[in-house]
XYZ file of C-alpha atoms in Angstrom:
556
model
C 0.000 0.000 0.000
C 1.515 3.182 -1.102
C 2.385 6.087 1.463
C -0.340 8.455 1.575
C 1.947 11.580 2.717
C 5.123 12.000 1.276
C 8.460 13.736 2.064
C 8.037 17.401 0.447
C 11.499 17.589 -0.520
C 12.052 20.989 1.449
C 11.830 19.786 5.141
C 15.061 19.067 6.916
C 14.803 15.925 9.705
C 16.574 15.560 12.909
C 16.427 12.327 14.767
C 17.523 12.132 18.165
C 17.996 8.965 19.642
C 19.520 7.684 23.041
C 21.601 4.790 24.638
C 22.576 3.138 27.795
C 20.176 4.710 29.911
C 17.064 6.517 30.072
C 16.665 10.246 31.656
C 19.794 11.277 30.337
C 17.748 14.184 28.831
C 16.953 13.724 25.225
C 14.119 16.070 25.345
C 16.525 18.931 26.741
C 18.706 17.630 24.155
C 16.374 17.991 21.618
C 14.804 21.664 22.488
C 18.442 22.679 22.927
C 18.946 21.921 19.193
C 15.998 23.311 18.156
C 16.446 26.334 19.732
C 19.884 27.404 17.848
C 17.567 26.790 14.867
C 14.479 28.244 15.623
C 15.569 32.222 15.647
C 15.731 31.896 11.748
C 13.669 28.817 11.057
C 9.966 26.874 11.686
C 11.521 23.869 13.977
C 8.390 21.696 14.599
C 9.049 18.749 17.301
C 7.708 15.171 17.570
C 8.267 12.802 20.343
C 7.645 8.860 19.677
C 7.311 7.027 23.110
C 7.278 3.692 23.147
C 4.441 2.665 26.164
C 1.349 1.285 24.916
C -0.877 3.916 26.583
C -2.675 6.468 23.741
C -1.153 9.101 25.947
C 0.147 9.651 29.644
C -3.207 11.230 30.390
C -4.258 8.467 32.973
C -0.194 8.008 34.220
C 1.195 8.058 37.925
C 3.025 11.557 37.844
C 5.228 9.779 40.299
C 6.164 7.176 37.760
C 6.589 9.242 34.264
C 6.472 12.694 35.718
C 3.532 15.388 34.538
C 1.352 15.720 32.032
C 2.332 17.917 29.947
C -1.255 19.956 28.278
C -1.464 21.594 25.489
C -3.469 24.410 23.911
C -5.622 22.194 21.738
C -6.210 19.944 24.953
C -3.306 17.110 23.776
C -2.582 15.529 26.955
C 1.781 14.926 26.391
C 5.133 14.073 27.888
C 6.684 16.304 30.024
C 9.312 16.725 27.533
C 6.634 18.774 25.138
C 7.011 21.412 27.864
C 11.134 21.660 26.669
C 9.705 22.352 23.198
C 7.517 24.855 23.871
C 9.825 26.860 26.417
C 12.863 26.198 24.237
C 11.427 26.391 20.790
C 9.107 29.377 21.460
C 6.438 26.955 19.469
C 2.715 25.588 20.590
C 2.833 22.329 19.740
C -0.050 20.174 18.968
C -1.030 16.626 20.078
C -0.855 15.408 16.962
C 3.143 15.537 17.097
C 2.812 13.520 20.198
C 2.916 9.879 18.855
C 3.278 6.728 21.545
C 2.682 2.887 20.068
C 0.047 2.334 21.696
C -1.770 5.277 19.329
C 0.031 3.385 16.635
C -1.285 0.141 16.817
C -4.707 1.633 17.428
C -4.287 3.334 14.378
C -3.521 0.279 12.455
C -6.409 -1.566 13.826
C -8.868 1.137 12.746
C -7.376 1.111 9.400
C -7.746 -3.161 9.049
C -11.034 -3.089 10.440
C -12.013 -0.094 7.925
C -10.689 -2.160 5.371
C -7.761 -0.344 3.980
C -5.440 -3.232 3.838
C -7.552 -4.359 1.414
C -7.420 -8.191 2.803
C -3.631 -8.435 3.120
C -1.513 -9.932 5.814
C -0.825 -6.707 8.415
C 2.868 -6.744 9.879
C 5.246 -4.984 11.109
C 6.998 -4.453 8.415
C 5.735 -2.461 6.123
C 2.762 -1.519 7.767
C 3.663 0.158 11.138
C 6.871 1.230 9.831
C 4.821 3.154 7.191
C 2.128 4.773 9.738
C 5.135 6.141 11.588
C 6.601 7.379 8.599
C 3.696 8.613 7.537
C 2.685 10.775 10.614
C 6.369 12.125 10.283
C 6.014 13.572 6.509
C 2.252 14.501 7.522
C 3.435 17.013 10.351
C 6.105 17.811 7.845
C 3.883 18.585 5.830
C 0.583 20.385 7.261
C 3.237 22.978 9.280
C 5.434 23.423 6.608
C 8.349 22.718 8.494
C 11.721 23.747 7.830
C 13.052 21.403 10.523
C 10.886 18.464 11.777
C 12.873 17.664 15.233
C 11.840 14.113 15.953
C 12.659 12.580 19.518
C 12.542 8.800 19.818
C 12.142 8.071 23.692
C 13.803 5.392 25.731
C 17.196 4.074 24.871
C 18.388 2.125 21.469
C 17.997 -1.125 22.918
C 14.050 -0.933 24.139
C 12.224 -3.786 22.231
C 9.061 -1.129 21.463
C 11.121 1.545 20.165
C 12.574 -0.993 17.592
C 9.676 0.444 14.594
C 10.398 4.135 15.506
C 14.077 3.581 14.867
C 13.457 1.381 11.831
C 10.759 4.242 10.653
C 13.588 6.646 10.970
C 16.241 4.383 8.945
C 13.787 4.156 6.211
C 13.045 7.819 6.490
C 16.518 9.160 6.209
C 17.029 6.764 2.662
C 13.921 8.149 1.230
C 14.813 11.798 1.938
C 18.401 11.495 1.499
C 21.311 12.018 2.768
C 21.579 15.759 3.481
C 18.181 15.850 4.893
C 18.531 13.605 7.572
C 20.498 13.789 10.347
C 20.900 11.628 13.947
C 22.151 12.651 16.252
C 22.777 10.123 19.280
C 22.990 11.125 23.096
C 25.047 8.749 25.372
C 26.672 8.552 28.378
C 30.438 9.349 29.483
C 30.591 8.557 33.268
C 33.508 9.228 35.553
C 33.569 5.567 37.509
C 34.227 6.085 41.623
C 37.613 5.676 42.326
C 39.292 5.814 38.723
C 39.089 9.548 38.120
C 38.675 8.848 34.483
C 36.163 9.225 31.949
C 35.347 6.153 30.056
C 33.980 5.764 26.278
C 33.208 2.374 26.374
C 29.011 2.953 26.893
C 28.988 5.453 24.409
C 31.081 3.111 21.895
C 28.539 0.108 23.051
C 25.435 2.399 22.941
C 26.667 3.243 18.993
C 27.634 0.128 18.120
C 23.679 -1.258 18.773
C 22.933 1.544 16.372
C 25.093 0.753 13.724
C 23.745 -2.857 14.100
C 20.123 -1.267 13.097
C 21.477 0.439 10.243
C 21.914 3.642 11.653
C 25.301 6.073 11.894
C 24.514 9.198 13.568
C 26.455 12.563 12.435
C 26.467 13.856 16.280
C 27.322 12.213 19.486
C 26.843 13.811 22.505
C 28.122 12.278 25.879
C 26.432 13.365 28.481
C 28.963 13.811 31.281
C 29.999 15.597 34.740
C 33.378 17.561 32.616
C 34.023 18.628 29.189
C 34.841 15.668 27.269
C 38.812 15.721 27.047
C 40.600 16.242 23.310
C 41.860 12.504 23.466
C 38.444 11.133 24.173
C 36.488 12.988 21.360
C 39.473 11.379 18.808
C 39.129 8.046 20.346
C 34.800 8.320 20.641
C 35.157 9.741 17.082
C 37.649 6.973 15.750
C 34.677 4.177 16.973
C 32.384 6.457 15.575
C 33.911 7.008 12.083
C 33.480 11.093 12.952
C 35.889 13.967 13.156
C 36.686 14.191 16.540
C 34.627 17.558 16.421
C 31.386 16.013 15.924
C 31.384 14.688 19.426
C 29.758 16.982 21.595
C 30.403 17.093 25.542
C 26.641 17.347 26.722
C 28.187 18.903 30.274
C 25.986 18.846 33.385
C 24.721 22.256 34.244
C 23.243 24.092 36.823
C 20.219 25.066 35.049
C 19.046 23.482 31.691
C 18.810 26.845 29.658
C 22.592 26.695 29.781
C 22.503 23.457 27.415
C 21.969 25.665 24.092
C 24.889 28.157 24.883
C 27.130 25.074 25.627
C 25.982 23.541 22.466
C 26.617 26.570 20.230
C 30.418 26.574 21.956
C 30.532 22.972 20.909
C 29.679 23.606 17.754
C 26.365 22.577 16.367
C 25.254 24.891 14.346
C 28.056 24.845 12.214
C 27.623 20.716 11.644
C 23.886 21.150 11.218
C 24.976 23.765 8.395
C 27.733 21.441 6.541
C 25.188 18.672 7.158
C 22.017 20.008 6.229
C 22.934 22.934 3.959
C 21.019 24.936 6.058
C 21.754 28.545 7.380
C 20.474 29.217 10.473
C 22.972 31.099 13.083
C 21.386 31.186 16.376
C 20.265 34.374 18.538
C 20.914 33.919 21.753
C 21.671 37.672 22.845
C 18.437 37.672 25.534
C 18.315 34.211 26.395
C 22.238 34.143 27.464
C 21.859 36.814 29.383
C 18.714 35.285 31.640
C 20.926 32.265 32.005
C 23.734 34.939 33.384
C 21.436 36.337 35.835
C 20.299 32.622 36.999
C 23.952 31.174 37.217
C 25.150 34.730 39.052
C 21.962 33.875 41.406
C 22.782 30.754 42.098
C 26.407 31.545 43.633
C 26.153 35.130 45.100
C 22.497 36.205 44.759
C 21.370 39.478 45.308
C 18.261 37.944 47.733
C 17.295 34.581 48.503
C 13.529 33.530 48.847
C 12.100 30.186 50.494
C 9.132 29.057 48.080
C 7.256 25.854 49.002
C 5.579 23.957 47.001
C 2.993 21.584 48.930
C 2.020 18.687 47.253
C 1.715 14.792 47.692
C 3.687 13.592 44.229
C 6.937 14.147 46.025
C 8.026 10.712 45.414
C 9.404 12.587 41.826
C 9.803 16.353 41.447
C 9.018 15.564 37.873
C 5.726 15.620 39.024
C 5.872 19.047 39.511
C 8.290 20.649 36.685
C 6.628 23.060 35.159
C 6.069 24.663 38.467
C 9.623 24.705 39.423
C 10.601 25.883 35.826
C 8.184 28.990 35.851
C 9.704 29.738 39.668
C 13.070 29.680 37.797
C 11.976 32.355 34.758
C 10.413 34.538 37.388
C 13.603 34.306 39.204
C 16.039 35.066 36.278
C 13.499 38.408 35.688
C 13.856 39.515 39.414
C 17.503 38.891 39.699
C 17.082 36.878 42.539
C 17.485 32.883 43.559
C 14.371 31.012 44.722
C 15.189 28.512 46.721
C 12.298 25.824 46.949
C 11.309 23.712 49.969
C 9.156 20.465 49.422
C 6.470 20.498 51.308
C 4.701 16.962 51.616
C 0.941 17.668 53.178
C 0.273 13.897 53.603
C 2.614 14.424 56.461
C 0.607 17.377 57.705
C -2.347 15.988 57.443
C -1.619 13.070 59.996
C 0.232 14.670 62.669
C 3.652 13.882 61.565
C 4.513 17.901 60.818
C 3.326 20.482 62.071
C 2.304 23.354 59.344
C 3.985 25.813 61.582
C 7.124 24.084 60.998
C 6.528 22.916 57.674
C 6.358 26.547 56.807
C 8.942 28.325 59.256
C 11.087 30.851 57.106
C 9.024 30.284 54.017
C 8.525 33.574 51.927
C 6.328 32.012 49.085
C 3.834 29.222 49.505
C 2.357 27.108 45.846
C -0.304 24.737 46.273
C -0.357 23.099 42.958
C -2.518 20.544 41.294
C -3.553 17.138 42.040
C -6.136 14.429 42.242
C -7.552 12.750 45.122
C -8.598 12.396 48.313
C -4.863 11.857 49.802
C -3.311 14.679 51.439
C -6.410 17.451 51.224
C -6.957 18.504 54.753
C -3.174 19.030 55.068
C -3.431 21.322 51.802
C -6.449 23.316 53.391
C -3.880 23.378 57.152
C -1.434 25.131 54.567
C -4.172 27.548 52.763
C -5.543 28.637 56.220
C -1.927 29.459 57.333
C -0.504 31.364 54.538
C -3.885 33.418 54.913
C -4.129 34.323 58.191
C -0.451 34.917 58.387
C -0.571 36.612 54.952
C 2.165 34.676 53.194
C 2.550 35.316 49.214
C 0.472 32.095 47.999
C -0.730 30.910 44.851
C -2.679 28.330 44.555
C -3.250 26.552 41.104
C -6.628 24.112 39.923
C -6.601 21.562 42.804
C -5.238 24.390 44.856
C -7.792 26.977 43.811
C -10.696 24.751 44.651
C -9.312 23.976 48.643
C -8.444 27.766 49.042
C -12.485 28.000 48.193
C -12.863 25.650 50.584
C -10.584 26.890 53.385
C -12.052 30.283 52.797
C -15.705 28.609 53.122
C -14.991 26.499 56.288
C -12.925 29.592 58.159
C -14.232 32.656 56.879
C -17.966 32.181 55.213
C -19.177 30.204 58.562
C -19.993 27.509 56.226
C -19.367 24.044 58.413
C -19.135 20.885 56.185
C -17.756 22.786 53.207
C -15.607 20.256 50.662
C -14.885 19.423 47.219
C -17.206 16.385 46.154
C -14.172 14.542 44.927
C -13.509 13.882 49.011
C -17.113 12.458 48.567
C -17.286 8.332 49.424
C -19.242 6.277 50.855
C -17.726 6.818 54.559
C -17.276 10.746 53.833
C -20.257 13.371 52.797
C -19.618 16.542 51.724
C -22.601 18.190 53.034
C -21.928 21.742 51.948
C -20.515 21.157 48.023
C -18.920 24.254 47.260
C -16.888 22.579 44.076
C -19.005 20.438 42.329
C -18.350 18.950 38.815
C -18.338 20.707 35.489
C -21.249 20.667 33.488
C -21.653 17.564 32.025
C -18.970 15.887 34.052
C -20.928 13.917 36.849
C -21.719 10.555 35.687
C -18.340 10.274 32.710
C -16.746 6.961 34.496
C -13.527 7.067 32.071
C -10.491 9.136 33.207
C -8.562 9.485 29.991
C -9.583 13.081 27.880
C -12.078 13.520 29.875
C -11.650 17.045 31.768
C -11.877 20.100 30.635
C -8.851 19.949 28.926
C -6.265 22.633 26.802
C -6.723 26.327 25.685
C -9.676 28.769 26.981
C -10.370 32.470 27.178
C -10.461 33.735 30.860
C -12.197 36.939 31.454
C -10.742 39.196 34.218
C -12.570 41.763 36.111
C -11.379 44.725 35.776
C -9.444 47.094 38.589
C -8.730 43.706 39.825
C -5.000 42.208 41.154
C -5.655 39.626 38.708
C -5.560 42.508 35.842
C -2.645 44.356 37.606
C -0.972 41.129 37.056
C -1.634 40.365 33.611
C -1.732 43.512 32.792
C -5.052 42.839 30.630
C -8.680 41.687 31.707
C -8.608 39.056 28.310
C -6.205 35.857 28.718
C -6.142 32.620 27.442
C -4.641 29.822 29.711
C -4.620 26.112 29.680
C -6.619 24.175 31.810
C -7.307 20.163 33.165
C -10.015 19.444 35.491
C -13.399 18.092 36.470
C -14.696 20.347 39.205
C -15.535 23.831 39.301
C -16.541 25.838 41.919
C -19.992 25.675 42.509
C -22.416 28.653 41.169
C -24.774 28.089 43.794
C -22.346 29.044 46.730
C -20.418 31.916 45.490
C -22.440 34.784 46.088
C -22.325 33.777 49.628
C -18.546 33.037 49.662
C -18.380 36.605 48.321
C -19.786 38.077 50.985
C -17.569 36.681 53.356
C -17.514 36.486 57.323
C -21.286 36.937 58.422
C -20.749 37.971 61.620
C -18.413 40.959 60.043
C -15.395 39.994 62.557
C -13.020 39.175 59.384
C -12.378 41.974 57.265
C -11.134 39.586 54.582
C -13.083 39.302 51.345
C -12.623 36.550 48.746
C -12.926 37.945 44.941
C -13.785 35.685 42.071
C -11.991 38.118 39.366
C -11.832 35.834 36.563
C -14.557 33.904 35.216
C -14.990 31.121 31.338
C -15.012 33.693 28.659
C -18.699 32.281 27.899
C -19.965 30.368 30.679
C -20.392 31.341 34.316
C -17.811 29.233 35.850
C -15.117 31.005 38.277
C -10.860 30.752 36.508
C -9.421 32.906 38.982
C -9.876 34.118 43.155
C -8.046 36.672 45.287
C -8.014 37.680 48.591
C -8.340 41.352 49.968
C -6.644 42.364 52.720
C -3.134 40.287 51.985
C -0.086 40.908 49.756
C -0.709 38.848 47.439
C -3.338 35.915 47.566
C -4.051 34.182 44.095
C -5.205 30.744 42.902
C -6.452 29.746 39.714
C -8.168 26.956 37.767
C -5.931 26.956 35.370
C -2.108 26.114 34.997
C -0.321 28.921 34.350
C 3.313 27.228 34.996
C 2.470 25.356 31.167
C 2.793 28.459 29.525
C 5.244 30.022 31.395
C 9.013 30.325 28.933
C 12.623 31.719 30.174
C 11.810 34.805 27.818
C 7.934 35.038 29.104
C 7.901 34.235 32.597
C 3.984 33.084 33.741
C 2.599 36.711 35.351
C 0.917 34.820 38.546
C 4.233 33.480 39.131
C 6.186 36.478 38.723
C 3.776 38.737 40.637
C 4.308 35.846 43.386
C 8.006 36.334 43.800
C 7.403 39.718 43.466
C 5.529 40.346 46.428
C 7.392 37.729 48.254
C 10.840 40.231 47.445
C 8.676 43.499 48.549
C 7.289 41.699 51.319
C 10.712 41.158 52.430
């Protein structure tokens, strides 16, 4: 069956691939590249994963890190948030491929009859799909680069048809439109002082053996990669010795494109590719100044918490820590962040007063679940009456409704009806479920999910912030606040004893549903529905979290 898209014969490919062992960072890799590209050119990324889930959607943060959302509600690896912070792109969920939306694809298409009644394998037919999806992103965003990330390491068995994909890919295209680049491992082994080649030379040997030679190898490593090394990775290789790139650990990750540029890259994508791209990195390098200077002699340091129950991996969390870090690098300043695990609070094990002693900035961020919520609502109540910069975000705008309900409003038996079972009733629901949410029994795609219009009051912190009353902002939930209790959250304390008033200053662009909350009375008290870290870019820090540290630094 012939290919139904086909290579355009304008659209350069980039195939990054790793070995040894996973998390070495082939998605910071990746952006990295992209970015010394994407000043001058349209670098569009794809990620192939090879798990059989359609996406991570339904996944354990805690065992493949966050979900990564997108504008047009794609639900995607963490490493999509890379692209868009790196690549200055907003990528789509189509360029998020994973087998197990492969072989769904392929099942569709034999039960639809498009096979026309012959055997379906392996080869050609999944090989083809992949190939296919690759020249039809290609394609429909006119790419000049297509940046394609294949996940794991060389030797996983379901990667094996991504790779093979690729190999086919880079004959049909050619040989200077294709390029791989590898990324391995150079360790430094305890006791030996020395860095060893020999799991970079195994890692590129297993690629060889699948028919691919990549034009880049870079060794991930603790130093720069010494002269000798390069000659001898390079000699294995069959590469000049300047093709081997030391991928250097570094402080923060936005250094990775300036040591990349040093090393080189550009100039090997140019010879490679025939492609003229020289990167600007005039702004960006001089963030990355201000966070490195920050990091050694800062000109203030701030304590921000983030409590959550994922702590198991701070993956599960990244984008929050990442849009800390841009706010930081625009304030000149070094946040230093404090994990805050409100399980712990929650049964007696830590105090909140000491969980929070010395904190200047308190994040509640989002999460599912029963597990942990009363020590959340300990933390709200805290940072409120001891007015504490706080931001609370989804999950943690719906408890500080809650908190505010319970302490403030009078209202006993206030909750969230996802605490709702049968040995616990909410009796006072003051977040219910969206419209049309209550009785949907599947958890995959089924929130409110991606890209919506927010509509801010006007005269209101949240438009101080933003500096506009119109946003858009990306959301993923099931519960809203509920309409029926928020004139009388608004009105606050009954009795007139707390001063306090809760604000509901941004509200759905077309429905009646509350986006955004403030306090009065408090330096800065904000939580929203939405997630404002997935937006958030070195160059365009997230406003909520910048007016955060803000008011954290003038507070101090």
């Amino acid at each position: 069956m012939a290919l139904q898209h086909r290579y355009n014969g304008k659209t350069k490919f980039i195939i990054v691939t790793g070995g040894v062992i996973s998390g070495l960072g082939k998605g910071v890799a990746a952006a990295s590249i992209g970015a010394l590209l994407s000043a001058r050119m349209k670098v569009v990324p794809v990620k192939c994963d090879g798990y059989l889930n359609t996406d991570p959607g339904t996944m354990n943060p805690t065992e493949h890190g966050e979900v990564f959302v997108l504008d047009d509600g794609g639900e995607c690896d963490m490493d999509f948030g890379h692209y868009e912070r790196f690549l200055n792109v907003t990528a789509k969920k189509d360029w998020s491929l994973t087998m197990g939306r492969i072989f769904k694809m392929i099942l569709e298409k034999e039960r639809r009859g498009d096979y026309l009644g012959h055997t379906v394998q392996f080869i050609p037919h999944v090989t083809d799909l992949i190939k296919e999806q690759f020249y039809r992103i290609a394609n429909q965003e006119k790419a000049d680069v297509l940046l394609i990330e294949i996940g794991g390491t060389v030797g996983d068995l379901e990667n094996q048809f991504y790779i093979e994909a690729a190999r086919q890919l880079s004959h049909e295209v050619g040989d200077h439109n294709a390029i791989f680049v590898h990324l391995t491992y150079v360790p430094i082994p305890s006791g030996v002082n020395e860095q060893k080649s020999k799991p970079t030379q195994m890692s590129v040997r297993d690629l060889n053996k699948l028919g691919i030679y990549p034009e880049i190898v870079i060794g991930r490593c603790e130093e720069y990669i010494k002269p000798h090394l390069k000659a001898k990775i390079g000699l294995f290789c069959n590469l000049p010795a300047d093709h081997i790139i030391s991928g250097i650990d570094v402080k923060h990750v936005y250094e990775c494109p300036l040591v990349y540029d040093a090393e080189g890259i550009p100039e090997i994508l140019s010879k490679t590719l025939g492609i003229y791209a020289p990167p600007k990195l005039d702004q960006w390098s001089k963030l990355v100044d201000a966070l490195k200077r920050n990091s050694v002699n800062p000109r203030k340091t701030l304590t921000v918490a983030i409590c959550g129950k994922y702590l198991a991996l701070e993956d599960s969390y990244a984008s929050v820590v990442e849009a800390i870090t841009h706010a930081s690098a625009h304030l000149d300043l070094h946040a230093n962040i404090r994990w805050v695990d409100t399980e712990k609070i929650e049964n007696g094990t830590v105090s909140v007063e000491t969980a929070l002693k010395g904190v200047d900035a308190v994040i509640v961020p989002g999460g599912f679940g029963s597990r942990g919520i009363e020590g959340k609502i300990q933390v709200i109540r805290y940072v409120r009456e001891n007015k504490i910069p706080f931001l609370g975000i989804c999950y943690g705008m719906q408890l500080s409704v809650v908190e505010f309900a319970r302490h403030v409003c009078g209202m006993q038996g206030a909750g969230t009806v996802e605490m709702e079972s049968e040995t616990n009733h909410v009796e006072v629901p003051v977040i219910a479920f969206l419209p049309g949410q209550e009785h949907i029994k599947d958890l995959g795609a089924t929130m409110r999910l991606g890209g919506h219009d927010v509509v801010i009051k006007e005269n209101s912190l949240a438009a101080q912030v933003y500096g506009s009353t119109a946003i858009r902002e990306r959301f993923r939930h099931r519960y809203e606040v509920n309409p029926q209790y928020v004139e009388q959250i608004e009105k606050g304390d009954p009795t007139g004893a707390n001063q306090q008033k809760l604000v509901f200053s941004g509200k759905a662009a077309n429905e009646d549903i509350m986006q955004i909350m403030e306090l009065t009375d408090h330096p800065y008290f904000m939580a929203c529905q939405f997630h404002p870290e997935l937006k958030s870019s070195l160059i365009h820090p997230a406003p909520l979290f910048l007016g955060l540290l803000k008011a954290a630094d003038e507070k101090n």
